[in-house]
PDB file of C-alpha atoms and ligand atoms in Angstrom:
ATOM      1  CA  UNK A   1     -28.286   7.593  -5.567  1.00 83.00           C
ATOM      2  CA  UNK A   2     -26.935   5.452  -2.486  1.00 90.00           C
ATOM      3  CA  UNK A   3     -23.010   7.081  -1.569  1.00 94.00           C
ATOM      4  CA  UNK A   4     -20.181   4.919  -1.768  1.00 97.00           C
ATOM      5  CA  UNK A   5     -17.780   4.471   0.893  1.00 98.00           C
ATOM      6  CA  UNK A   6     -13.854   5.282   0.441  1.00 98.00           C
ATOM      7  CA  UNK A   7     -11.508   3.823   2.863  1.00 98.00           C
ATOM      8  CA  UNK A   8      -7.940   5.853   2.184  1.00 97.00           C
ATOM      9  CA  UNK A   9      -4.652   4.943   4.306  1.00 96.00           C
ATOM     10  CA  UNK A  10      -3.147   7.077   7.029  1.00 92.00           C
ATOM     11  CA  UNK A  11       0.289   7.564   6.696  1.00 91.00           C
ATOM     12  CA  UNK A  12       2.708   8.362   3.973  1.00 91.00           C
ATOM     13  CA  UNK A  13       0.524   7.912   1.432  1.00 95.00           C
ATOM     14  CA  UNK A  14      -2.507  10.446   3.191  1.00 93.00           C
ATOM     15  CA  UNK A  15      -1.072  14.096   1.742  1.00 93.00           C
ATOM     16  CA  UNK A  16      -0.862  12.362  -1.975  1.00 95.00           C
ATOM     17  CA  UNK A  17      -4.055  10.631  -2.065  1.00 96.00           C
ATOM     18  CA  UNK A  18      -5.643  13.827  -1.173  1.00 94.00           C
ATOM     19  CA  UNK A  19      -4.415  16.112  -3.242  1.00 94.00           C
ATOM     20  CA  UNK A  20      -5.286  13.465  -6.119  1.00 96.00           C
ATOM     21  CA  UNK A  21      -8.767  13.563  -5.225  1.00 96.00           C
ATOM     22  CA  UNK A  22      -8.635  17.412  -4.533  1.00 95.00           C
ATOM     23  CA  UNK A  23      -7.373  17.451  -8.160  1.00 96.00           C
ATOM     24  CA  UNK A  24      -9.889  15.406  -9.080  1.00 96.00           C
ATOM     25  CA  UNK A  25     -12.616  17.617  -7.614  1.00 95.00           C
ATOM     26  CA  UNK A  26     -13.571  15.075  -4.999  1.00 95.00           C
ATOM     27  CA  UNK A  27     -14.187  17.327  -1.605  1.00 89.00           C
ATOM     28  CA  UNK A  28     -12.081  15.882   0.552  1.00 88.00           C
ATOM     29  CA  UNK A  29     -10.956  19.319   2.220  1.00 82.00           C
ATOM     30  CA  UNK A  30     -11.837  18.288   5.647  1.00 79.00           C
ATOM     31  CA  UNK A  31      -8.864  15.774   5.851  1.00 80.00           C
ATOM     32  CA  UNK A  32      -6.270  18.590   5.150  1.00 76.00           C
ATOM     33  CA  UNK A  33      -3.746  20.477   7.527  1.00 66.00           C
ATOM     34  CA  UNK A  34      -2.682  18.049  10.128  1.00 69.00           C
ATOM     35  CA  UNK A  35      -6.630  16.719  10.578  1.00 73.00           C
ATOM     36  CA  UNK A  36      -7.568  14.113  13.149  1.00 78.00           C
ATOM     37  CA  UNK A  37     -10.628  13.384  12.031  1.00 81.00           C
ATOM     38  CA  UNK A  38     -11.245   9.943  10.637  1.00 87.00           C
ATOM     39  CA  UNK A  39     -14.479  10.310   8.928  1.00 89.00           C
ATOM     40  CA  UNK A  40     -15.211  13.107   5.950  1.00 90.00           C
ATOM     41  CA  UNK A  41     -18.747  13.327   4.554  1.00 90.00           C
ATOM     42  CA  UNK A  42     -20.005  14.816   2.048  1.00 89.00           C
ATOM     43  CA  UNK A  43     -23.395  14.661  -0.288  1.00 87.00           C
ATOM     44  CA  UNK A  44     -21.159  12.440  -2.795  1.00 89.00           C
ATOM     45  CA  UNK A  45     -19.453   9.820  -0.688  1.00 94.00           C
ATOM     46  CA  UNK A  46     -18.216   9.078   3.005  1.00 95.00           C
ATOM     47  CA  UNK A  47     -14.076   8.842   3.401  1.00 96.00           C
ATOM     48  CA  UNK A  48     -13.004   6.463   7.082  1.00 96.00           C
ATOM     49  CA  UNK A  49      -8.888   7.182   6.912  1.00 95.00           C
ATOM     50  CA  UNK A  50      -7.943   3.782   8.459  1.00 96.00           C
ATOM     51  CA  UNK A  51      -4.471   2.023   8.852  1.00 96.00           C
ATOM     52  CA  UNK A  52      -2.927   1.336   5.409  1.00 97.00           C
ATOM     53  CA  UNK A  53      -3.022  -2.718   6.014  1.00 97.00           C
ATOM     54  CA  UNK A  54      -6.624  -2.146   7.077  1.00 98.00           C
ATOM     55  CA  UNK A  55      -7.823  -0.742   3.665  1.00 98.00           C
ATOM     56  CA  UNK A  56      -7.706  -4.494   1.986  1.00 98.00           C
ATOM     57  CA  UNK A  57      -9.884  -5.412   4.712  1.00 98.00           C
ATOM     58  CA  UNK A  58     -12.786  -2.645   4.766  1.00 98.00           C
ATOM     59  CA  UNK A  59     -13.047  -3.006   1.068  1.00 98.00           C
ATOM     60  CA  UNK A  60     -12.874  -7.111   0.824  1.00 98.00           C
ATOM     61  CA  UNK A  61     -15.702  -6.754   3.446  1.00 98.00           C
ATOM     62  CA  UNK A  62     -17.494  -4.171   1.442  1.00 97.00           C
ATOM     63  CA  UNK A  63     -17.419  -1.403   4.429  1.00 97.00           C
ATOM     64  CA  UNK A  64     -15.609   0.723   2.235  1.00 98.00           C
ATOM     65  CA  UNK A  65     -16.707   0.093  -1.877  1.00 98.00           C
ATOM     66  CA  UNK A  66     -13.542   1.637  -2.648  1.00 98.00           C
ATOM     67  CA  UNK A  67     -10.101   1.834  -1.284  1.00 98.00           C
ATOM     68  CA  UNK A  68      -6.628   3.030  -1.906  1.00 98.00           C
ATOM     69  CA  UNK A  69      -3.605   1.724  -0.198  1.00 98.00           C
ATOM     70  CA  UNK A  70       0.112   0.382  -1.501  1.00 98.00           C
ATOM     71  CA  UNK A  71       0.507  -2.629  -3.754  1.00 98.00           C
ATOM     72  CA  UNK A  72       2.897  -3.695  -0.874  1.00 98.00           C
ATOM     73  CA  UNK A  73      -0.655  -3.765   1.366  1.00 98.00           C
ATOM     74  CA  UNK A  74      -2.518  -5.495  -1.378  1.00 98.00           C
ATOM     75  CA  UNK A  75       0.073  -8.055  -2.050  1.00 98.00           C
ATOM     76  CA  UNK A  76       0.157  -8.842   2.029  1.00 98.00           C
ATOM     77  CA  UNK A  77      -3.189  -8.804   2.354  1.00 97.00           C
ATOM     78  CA  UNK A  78      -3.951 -11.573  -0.630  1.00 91.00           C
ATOM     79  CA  UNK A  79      -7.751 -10.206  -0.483  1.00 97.00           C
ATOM     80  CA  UNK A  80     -10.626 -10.633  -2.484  1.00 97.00           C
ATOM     81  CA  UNK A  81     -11.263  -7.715  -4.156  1.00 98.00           C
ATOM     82  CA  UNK A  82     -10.547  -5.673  -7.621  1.00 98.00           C
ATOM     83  CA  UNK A  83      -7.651  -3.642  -8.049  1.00 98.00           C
ATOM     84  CA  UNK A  84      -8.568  -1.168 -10.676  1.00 97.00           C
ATOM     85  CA  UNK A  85      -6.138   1.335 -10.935  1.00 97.00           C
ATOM     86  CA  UNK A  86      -2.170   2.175 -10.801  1.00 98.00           C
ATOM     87  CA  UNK A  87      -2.174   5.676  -8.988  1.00 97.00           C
ATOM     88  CA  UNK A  88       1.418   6.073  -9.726  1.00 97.00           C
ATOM     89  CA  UNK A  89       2.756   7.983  -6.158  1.00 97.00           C
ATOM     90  CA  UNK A  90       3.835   6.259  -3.486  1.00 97.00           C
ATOM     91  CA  UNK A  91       6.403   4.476  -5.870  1.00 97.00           C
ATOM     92  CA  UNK A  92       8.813   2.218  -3.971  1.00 98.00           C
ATOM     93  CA  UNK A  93      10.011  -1.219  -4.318  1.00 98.00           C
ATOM     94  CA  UNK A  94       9.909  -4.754  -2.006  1.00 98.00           C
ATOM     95  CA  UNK A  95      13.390  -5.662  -1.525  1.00 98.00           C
ATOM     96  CA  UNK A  96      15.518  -7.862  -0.190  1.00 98.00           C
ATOM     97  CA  UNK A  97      17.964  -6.075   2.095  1.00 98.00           C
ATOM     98  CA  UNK A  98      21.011  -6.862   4.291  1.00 98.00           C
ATOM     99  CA  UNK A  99      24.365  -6.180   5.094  1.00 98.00           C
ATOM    100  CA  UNK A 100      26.448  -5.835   2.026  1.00 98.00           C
ATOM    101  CA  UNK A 101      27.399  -8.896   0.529  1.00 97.00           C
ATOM    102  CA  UNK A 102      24.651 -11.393   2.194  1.00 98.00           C
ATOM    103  CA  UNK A 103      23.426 -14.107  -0.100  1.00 98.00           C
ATOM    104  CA  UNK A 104      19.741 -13.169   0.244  1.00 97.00           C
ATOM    105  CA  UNK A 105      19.200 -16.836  -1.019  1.00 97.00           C
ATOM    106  CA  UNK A 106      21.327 -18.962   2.139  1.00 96.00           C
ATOM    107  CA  UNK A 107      19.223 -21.876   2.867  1.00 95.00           C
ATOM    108  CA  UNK A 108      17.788 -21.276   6.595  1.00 96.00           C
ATOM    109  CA  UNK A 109      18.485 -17.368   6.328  1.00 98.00           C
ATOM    110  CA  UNK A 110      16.086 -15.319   8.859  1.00 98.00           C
ATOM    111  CA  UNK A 111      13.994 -12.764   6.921  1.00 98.00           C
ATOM    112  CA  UNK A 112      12.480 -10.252   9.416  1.00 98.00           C
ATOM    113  CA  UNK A 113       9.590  -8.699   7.615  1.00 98.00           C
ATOM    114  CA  UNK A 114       6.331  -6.351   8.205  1.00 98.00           C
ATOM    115  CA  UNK A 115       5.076  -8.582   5.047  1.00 98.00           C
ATOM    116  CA  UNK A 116       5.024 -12.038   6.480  1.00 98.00           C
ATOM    117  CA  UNK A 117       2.760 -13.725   4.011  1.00 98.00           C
ATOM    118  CA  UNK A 118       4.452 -12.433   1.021  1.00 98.00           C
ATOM    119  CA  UNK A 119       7.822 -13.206   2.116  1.00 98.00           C
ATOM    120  CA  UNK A 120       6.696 -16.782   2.717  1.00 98.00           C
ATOM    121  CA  UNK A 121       4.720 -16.948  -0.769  1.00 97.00           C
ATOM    122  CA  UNK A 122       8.416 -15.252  -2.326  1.00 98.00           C
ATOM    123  CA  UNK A 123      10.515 -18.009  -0.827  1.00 98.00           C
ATOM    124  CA  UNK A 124       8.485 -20.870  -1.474  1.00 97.00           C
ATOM    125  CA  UNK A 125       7.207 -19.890  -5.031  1.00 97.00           C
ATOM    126  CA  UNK A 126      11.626 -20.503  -5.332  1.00 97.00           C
ATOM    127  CA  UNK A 127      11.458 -23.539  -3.666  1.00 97.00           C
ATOM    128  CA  UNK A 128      13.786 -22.135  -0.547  1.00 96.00           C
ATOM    129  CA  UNK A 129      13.359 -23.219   3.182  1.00 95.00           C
ATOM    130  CA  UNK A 130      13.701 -20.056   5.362  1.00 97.00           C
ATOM    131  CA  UNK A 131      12.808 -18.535   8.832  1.00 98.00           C
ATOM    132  CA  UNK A 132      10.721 -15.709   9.046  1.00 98.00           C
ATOM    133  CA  UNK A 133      10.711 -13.087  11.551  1.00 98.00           C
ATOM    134  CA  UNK A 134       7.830 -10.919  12.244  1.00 98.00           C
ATOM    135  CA  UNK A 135       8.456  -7.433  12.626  1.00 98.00           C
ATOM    136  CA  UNK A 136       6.143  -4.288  12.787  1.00 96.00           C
ATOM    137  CA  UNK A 137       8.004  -1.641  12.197  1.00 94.00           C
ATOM    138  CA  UNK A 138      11.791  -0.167  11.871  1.00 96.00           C
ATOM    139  CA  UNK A 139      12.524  -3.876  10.394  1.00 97.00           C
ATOM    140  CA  UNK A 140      16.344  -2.135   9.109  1.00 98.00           C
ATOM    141  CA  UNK A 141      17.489  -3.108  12.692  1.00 98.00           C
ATOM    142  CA  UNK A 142      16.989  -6.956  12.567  1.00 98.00           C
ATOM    143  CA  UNK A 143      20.865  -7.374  11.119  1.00 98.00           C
ATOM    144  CA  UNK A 144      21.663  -4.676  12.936  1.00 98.00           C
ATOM    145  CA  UNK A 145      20.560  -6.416  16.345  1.00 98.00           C
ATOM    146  CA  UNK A 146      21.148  -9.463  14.897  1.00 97.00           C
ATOM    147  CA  UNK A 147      17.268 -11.260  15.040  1.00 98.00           C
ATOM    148  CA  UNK A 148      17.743 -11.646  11.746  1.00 98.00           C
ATOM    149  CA  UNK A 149      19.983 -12.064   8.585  1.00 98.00           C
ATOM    150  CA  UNK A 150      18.066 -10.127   6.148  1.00 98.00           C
ATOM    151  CA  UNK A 151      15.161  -8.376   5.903  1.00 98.00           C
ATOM    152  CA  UNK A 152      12.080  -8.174   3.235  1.00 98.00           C
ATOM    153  CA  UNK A 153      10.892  -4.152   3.338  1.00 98.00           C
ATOM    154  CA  UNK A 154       9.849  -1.867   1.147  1.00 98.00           C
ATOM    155  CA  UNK A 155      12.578   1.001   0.376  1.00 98.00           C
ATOM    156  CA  UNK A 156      11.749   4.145  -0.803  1.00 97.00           C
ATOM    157  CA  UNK A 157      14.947   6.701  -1.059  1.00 97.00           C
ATOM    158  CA  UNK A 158      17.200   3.972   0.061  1.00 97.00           C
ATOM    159  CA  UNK A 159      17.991   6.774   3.056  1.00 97.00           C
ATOM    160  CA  UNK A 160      17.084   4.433   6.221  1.00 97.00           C
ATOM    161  CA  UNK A 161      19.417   1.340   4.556  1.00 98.00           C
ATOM    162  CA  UNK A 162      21.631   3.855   4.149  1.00 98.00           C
ATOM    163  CA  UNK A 163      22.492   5.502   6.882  1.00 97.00           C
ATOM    164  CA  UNK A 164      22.579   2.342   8.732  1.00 97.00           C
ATOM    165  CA  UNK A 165      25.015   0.226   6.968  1.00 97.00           C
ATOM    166  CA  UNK A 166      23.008  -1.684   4.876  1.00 98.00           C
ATOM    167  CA  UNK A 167      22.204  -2.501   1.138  1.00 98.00           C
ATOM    168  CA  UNK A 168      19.261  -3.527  -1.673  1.00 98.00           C
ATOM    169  CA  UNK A 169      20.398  -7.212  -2.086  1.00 98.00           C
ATOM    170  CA  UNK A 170      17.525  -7.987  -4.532  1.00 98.00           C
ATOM    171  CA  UNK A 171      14.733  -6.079  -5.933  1.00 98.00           C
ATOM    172  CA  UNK A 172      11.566  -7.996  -5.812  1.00 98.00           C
ATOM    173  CA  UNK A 173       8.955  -5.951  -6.791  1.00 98.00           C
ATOM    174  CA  UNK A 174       7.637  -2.199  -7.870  1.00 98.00           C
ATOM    175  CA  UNK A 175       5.297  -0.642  -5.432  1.00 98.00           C
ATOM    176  CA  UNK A 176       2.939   2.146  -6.196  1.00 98.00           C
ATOM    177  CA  UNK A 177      -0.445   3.490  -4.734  1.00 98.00           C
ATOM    178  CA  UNK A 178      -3.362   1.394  -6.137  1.00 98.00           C
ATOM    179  CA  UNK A 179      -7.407   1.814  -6.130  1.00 98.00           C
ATOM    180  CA  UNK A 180      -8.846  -0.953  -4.935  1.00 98.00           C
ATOM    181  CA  UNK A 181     -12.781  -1.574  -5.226  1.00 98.00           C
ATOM    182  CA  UNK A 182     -15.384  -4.121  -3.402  1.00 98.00           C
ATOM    183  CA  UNK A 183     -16.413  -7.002  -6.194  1.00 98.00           C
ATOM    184  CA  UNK A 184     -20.286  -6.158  -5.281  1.00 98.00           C
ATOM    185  CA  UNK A 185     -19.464  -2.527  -4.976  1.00 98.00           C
ATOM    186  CA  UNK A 186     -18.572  -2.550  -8.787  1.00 97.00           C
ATOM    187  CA  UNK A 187     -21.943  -3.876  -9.356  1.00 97.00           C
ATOM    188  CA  UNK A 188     -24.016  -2.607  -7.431  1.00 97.00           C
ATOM    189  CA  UNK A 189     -22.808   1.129  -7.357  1.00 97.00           C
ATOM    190  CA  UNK A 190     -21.413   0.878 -10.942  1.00 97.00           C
ATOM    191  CA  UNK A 191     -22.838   4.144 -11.999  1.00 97.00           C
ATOM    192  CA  UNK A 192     -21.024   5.918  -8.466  1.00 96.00           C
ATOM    193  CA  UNK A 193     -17.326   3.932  -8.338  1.00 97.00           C
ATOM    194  CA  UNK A 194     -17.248   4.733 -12.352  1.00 97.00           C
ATOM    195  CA  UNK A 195     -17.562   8.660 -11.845  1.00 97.00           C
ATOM    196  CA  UNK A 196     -15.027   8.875  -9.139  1.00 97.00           C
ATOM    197  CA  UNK A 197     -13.249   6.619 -11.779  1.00 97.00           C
ATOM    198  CA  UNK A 198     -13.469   9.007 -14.129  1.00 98.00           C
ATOM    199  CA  UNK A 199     -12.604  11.871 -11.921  1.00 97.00           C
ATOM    200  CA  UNK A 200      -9.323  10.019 -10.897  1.00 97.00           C
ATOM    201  CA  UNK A 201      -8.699   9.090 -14.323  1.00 97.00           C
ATOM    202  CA  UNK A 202      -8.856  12.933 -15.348  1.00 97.00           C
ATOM    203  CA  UNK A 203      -6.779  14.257 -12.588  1.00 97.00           C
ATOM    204  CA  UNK A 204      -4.316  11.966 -12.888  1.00 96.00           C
ATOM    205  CA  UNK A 205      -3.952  13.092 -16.630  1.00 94.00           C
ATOM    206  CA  UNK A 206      -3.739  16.765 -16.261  1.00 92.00           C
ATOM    207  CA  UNK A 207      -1.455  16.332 -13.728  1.00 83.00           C
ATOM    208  CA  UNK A 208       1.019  14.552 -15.887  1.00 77.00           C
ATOM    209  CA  UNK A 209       0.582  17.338 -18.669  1.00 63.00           C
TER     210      UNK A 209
HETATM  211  C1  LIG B 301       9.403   2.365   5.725  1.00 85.06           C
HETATM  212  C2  LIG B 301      10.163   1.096   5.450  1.00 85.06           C
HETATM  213  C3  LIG B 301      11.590   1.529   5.625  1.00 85.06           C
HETATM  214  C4  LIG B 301      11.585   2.955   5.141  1.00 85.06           C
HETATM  215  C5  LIG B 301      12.048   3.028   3.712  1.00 85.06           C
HETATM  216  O1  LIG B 301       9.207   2.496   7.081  1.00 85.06           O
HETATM  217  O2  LIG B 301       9.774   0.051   6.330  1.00 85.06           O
HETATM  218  O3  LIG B 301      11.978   1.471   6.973  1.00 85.06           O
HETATM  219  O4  LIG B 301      10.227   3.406   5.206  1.00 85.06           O
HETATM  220  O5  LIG B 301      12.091   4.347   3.245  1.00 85.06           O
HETATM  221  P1  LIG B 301      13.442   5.000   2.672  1.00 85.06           P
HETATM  222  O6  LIG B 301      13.987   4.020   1.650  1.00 85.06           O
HETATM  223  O7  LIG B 301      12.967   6.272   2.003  1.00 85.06           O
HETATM  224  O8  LIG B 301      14.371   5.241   3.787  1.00 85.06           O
HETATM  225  P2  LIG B 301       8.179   3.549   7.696  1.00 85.06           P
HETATM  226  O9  LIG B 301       8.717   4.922   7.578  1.00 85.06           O
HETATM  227  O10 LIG B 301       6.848   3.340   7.065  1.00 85.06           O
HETATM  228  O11 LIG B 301       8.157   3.196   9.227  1.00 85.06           O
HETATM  229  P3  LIG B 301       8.210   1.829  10.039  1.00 85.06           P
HETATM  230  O12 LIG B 301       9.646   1.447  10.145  1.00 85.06           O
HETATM  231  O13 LIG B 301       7.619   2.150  11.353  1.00 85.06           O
HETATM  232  O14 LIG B 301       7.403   0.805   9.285  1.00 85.06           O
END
């Protein structure tokens, strides 16, 4: 039987999405303790641990048959592909943030964002005219440095807002870890994507017993 390919994010979603697929039974035990290496494989499937907006990307282009990566990545991303499962960690939420008492809505407000397309999909699905500000990371300082007026982020604890001054103005949008499979993949390699399926499926029910 051909292997599949399973692109998984680096990052904070790495230690959970391993020990899902340890639970699971899926050997991923080369990736463990502080690991470098960015290929696993095994007699069952090949893992590549790639950037978390990168997953979208080896999947859609059927690299990697299966994926897993935020619903914050997926919704950037806008790819072609199937998301098939909700893998619960991870859980966050897109927000609209700011200094306390910002109208998120202001027409011509600056939105500095690591999720550029969504934020532009957001505003115009509400019919709102607004700048947007590409960031990459540590976004909570565009108010603080003043590049922007709000920003459009995913928060977590609520810790980095937090501790620098600044507030949820609007919730947009929960955010959990997702599996993502190729559209020929799910063909092609039914009978392989449906086990490790399966196996996630399982794991993810004993662990909520
Ligand atoms: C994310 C996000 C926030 C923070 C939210 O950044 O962009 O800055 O985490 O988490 P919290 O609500 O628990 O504080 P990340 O740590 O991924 O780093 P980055 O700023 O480099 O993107």
């Amino acid at each position: 039987m051909e292997k599949v390919t399973i692109a998984l994010a680096k990052g904070r979603l790495a230690e959970k999405t391993i020990a899902l697929f340890e639970q699971a039974r899926l050997d991923v035990a080369g990736l463990r303790d502080e690991s470098r290496k960015l290929v696993l494989e095994n007699d069952m499937f090949s893992v590549l641990m790639v950037k978390p907006t990168d997953v979208p990307v080896y999947v859609e282009h059927g690299v990697a048959d299966l994926g897993v990566c935020g619903k914050d990545t997926l919704l950037e991303s806008n790819a072609n592909l199937y998301e098939m499962m909700d893998l619960k960690f991870g859980a966050c939420k897109l927000c609209l943030a700011g200094w306390p008492g910002t109208d998120p809505h202001r027409s011509g407000i600056k939105v500095a964002t690591k999720y550029e397309h969504f934020a532009r999909q957001y505003f115009r699905g509400r019919g709102e005219s607004i700048e947007i500000i590409h960031l990459s990371g540590s976004v909570e300082l565009g108010p603080i440095a003043g590049l922007s007026d709000i920003i459009l982020d995913i928060v977590e604890s609520g810790r980095t807002l937090r501790e620098n001054g600044l507030t949820v103005l609007e919730e947009i949008v929960p955010v959990s870890a997702r599996l993502c499979v190729n559209r020929v993949s799910l063909k092609v390699k039914a009978v392989q994507v449906q086990m490790i399926l399966e196996k996630l499926r399982r794991a993810m029910e004993e662990t909520e017993i």
